[in-house]
Short mmCIF file of C-alpha atoms in Angstrom, two decimals:
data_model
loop_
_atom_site.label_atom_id
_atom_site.label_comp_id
_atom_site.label_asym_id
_atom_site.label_seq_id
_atom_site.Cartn_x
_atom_site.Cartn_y
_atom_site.Cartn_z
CA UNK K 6 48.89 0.18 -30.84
CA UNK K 7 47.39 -1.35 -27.83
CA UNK K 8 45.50 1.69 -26.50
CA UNK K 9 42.68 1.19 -28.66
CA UNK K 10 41.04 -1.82 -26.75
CA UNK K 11 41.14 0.82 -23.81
CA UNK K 12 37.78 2.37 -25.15
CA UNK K 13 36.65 -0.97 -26.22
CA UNK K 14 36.93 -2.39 -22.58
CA UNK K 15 34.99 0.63 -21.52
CA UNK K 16 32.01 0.10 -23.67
CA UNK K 17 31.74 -3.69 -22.44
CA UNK K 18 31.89 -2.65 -18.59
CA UNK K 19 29.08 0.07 -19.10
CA UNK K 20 27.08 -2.23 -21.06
CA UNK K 21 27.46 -4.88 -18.13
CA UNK K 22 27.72 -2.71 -15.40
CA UNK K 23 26.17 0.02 -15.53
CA UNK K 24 23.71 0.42 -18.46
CA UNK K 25 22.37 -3.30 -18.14
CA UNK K 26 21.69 -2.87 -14.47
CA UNK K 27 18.33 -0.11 -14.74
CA UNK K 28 17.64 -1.62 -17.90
CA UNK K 29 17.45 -5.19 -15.87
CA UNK K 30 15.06 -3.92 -13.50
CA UNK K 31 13.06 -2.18 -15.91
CA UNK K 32 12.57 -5.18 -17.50
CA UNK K 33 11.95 -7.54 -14.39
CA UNK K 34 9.33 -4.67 -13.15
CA UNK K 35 7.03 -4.78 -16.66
CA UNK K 36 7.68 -8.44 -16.45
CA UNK K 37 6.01 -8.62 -13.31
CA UNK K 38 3.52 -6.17 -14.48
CA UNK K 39 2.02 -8.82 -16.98
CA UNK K 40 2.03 -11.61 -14.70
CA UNK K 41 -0.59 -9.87 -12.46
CA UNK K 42 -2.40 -8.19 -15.29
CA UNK K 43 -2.93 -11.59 -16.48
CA UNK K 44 -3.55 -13.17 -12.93
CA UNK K 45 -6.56 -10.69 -12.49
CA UNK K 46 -8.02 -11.56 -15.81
CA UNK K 47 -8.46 -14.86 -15.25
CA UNK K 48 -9.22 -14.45 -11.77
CA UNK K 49 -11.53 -11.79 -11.54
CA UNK K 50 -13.06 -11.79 -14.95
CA UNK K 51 -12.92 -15.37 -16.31
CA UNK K 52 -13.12 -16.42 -12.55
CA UNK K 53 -10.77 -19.33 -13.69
CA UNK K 54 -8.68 -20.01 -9.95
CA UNK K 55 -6.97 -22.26 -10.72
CA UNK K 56 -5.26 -20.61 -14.00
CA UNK K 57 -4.99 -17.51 -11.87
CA UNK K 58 -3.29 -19.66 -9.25
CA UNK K 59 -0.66 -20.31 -11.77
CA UNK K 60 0.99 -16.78 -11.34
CA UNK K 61 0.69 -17.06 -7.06
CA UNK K 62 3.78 -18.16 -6.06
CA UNK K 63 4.02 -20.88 -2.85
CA UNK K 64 2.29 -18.92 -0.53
CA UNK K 65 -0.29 -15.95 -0.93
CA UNK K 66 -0.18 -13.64 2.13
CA UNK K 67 -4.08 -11.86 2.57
CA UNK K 68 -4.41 -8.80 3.46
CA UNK K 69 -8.31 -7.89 2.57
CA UNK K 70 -10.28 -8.08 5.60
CA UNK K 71 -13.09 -10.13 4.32
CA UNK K 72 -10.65 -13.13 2.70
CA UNK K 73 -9.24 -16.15 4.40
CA UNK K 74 -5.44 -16.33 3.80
CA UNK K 75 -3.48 -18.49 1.20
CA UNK K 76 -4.71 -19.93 -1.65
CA UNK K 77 -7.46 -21.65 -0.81
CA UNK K 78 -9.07 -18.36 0.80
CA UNK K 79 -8.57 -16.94 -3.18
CA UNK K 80 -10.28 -19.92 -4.32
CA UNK K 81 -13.05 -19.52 -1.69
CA UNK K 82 -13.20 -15.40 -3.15
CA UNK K 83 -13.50 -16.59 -6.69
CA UNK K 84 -15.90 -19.23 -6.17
CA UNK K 85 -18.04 -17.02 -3.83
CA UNK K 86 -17.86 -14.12 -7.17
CA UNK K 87 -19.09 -17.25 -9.71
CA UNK K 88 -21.67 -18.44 -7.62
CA UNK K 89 -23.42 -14.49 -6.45
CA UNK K 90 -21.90 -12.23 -8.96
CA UNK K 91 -21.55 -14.55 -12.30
CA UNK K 92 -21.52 -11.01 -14.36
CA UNK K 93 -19.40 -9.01 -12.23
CA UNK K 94 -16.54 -7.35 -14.13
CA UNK K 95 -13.16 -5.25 -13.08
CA UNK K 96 -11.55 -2.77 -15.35
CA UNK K 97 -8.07 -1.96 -14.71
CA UNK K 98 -8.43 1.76 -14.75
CA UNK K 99 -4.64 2.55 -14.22
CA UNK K 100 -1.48 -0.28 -13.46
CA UNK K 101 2.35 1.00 -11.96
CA UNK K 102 5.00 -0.92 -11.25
CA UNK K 103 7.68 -0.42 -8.58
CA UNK K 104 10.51 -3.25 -8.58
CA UNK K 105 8.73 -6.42 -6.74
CA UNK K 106 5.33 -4.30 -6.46
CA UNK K 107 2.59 -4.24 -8.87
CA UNK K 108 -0.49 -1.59 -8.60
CA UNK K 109 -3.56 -2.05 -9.64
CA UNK K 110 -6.45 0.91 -10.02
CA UNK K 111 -9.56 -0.99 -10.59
CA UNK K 112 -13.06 0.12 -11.16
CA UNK K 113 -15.16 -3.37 -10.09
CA UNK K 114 -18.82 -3.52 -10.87
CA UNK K 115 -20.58 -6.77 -9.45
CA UNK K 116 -24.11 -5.90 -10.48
CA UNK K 117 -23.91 -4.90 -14.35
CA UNK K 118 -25.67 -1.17 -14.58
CA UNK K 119 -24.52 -0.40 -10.80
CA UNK K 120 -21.75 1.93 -9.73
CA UNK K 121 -19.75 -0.50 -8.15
CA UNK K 122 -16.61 0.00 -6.17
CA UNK K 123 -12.95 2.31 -6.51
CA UNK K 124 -10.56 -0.33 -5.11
CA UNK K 125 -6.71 -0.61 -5.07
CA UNK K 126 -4.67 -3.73 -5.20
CA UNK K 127 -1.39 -3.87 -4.16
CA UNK K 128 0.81 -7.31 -5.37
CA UNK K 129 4.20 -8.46 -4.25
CA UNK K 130 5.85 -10.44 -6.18
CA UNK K 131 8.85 -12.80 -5.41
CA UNK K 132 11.01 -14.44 -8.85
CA UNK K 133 7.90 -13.76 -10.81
CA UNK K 134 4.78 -15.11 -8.58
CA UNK K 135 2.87 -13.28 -6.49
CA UNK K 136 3.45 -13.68 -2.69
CA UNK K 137 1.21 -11.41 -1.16
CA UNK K 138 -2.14 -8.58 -1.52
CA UNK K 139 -3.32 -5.62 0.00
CA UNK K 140 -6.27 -3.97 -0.82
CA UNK K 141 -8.32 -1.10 -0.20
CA UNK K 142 -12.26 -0.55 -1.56
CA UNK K 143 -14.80 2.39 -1.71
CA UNK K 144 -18.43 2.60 -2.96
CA UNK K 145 -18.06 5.17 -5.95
CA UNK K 146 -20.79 7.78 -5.08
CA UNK K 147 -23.39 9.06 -6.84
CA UNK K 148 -21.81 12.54 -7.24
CA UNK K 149 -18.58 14.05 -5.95
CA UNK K 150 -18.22 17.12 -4.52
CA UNK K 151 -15.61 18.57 -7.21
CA UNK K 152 -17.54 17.17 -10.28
CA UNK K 153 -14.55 15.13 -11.67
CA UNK K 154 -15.22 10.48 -11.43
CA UNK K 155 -13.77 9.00 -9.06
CA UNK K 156 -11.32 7.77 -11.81
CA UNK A 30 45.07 5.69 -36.60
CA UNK A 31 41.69 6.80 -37.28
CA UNK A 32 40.11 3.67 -36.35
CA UNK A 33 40.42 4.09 -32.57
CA UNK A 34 37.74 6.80 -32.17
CA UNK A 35 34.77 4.35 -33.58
CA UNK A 36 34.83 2.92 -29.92
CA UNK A 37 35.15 5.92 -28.10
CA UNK A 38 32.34 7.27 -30.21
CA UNK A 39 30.42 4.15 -29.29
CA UNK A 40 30.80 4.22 -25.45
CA UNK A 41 29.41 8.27 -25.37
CA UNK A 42 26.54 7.53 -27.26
CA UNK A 43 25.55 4.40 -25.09
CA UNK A 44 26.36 6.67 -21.97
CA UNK A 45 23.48 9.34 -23.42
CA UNK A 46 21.39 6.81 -24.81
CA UNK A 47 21.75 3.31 -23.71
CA UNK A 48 22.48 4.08 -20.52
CA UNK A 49 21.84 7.33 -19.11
CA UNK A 50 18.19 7.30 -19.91
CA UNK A 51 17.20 4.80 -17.67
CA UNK A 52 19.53 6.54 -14.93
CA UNK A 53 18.09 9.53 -15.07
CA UNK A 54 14.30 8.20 -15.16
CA UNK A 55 15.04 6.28 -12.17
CA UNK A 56 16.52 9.65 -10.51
CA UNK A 57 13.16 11.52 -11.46
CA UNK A 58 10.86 8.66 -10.07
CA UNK A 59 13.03 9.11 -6.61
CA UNK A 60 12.84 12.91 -6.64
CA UNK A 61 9.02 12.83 -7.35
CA UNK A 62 8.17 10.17 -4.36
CA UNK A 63 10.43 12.98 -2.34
CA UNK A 64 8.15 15.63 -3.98
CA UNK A 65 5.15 13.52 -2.57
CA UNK A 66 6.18 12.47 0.63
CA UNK A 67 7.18 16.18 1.96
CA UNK A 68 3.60 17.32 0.33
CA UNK A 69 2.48 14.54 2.56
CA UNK A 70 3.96 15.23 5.57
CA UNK A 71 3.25 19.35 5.38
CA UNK A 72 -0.65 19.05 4.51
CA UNK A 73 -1.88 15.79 6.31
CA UNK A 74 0.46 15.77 9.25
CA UNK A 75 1.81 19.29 9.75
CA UNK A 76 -1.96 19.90 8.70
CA UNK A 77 0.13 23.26 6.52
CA UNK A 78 -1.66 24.03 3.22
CA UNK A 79 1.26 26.60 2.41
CA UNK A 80 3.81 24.69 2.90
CA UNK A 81 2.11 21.16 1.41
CA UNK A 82 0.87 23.61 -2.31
CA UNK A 83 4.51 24.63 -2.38
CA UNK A 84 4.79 21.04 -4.23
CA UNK A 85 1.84 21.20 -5.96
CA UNK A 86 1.91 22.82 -9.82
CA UNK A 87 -0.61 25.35 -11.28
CA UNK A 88 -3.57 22.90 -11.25
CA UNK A 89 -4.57 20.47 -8.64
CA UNK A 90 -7.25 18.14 -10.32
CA UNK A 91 -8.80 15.95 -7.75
CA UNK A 92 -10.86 12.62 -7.93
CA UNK A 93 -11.39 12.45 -4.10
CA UNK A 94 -14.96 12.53 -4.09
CA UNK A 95 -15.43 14.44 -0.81
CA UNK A 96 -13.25 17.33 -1.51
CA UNK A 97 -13.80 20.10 -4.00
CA UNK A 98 -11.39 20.05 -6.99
CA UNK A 99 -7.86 22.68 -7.00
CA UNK A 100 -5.59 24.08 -4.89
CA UNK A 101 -8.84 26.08 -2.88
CA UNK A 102 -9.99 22.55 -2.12
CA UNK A 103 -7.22 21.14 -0.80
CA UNK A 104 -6.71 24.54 1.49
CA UNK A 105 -10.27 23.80 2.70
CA UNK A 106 -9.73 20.19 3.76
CA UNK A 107 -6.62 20.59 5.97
CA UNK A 108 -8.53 23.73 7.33
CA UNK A 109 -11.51 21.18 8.10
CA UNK A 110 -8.64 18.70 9.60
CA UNK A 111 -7.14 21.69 11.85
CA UNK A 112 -10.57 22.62 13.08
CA UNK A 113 -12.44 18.90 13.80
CA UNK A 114 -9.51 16.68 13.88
CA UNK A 115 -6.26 18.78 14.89
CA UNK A 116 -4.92 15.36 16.83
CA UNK A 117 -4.78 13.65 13.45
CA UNK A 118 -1.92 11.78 12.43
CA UNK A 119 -1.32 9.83 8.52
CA UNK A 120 1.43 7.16 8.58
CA UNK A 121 2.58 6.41 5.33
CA UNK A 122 2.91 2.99 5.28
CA UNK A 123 4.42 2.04 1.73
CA UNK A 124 5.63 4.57 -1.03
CA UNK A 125 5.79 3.50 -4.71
CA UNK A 126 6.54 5.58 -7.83
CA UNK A 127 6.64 4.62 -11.25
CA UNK A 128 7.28 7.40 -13.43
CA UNK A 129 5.15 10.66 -13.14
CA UNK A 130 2.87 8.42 -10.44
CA UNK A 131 3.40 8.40 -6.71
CA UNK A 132 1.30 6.02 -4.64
CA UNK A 133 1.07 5.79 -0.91
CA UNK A 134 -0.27 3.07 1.26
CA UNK A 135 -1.60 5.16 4.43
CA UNK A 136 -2.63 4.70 7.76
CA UNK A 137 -5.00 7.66 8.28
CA UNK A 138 -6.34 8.05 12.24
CA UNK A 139 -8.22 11.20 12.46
CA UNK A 140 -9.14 10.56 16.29
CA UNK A 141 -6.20 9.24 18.31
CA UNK A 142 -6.39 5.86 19.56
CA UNK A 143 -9.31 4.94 16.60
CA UNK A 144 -8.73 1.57 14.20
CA UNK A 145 -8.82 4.97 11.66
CA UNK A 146 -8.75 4.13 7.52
CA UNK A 147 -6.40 2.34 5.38
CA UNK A 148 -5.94 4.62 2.42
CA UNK A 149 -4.39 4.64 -0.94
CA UNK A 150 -3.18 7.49 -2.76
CA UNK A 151 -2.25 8.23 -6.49
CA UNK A 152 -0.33 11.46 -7.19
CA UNK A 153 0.34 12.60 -10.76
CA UNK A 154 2.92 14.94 -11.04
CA UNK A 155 4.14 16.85 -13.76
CA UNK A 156 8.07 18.80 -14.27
CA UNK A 157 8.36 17.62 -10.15
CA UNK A 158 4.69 19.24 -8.94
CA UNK A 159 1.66 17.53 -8.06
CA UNK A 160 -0.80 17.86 -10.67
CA UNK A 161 -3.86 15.37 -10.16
CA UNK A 162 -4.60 13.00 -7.10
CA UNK A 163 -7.11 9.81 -6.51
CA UNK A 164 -7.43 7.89 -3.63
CA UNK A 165 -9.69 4.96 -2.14
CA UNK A 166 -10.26 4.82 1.77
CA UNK A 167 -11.53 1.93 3.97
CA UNK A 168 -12.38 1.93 7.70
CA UNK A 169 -10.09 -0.69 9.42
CA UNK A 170 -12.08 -3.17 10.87
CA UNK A 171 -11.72 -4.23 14.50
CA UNK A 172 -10.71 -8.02 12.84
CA UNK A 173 -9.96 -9.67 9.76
CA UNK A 174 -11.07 -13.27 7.92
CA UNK A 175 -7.15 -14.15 7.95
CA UNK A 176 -6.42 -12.81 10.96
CA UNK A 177 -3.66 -10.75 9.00
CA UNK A 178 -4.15 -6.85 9.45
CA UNK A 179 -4.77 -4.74 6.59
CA UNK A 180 -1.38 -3.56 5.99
#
């Protein structure tokens, strides 16, 4: 009669082991998903730094050519956006996720009724902050040579 | 004596539900950044449309807004490459998949020993074959704000 904790044992070390594992990760990853989906709201959008600021973690590693490091340099980038570009606007065309890396596919307009640029953001993120960006931008063009948006 | 099968009935059914499904997405995400990164390597590098469209499935929608859409236009830009910038070389600096979506942070240099562009690239694929693509490319500039590079 003591064989039947046998399968009972089993189920609690694949639940621990490893079922909770993926699941784990999967939920770390859209975790850290909504912590930059919300960070570019109120940073880019709202163009509220210091509630973005609230998702960077201790330090904020630049990579985009044109913005001083840390977070001051963000501060300087959002203030710069509130004080030229007060109606600018970035929809997040597309976001992935890919452990301690957040994607962002972002169509940014600074001048409403302008094309405005194709950019992608990449975010790392360290125990749920972000540590670090890399971007890249492109003017969308009038036309493309296949017929299909840039998007 | 029946009673012992309720737990062995339990630990299957979180091993094909619970359990394996997260497995086996993770296993598909790592076999489609594999699809990606050999399509990669053939086209850009290899500069091999054959070989790079064996990974590519019966469409080929594209959103890069210099090339013309479907498998043709993909043919026609590594023929351009072969012909104006045979010495070209893409290092593929970061590779992140989530789901059917590949995305590659690349170092493109058409002419050796040029800054070249930093380049991002989406890949949708569908049943393990590129199916749609979308990038954004930015000359590297000869400095940056933070004095960090661009990747």
């Amino acid at each position: 009669m003591r064989r039947p904790f046998l399968p009972v044992f089993l189920t609690a070390s694949v639940l621990a082991g490893g079922c909770a594992s993926p699941q784990r990760q999967a939920d770390i990853a859209q975790a850290n998903r909504e912590v930059v989906l919300k960070f570019y709201e109120a940073g880019l959008n709202r163009k509220d730094a210091d509630a973005a600021l609230h998702y960077v973690g201790p330090r904020y590693v630049q990579h985009n050519p044109n913005a001083a490091d840390g977070p001051e340099g963000f501060r300087q980038f959002i203030a710069f956006l509130r004080d030229k570009y007060p109606g600018s606007h970035s929809t997040i065309v597309k976001s992935f996720v890919d452990g301690d890396f957040v994607i962002l596919h972002v169509h940014a307009v600074r001048e409403p009724g302008t094309r405005g640029n194709a950019i992608v953001d990449i975010f790392k993120l360290e125990n749920g902050k972000i540590v670090e960006h890399w971007d890249v931008t492109q003017a969308v063009p009038e036309r493309t040579a296949s017929g299909n948006p840039m998007f």
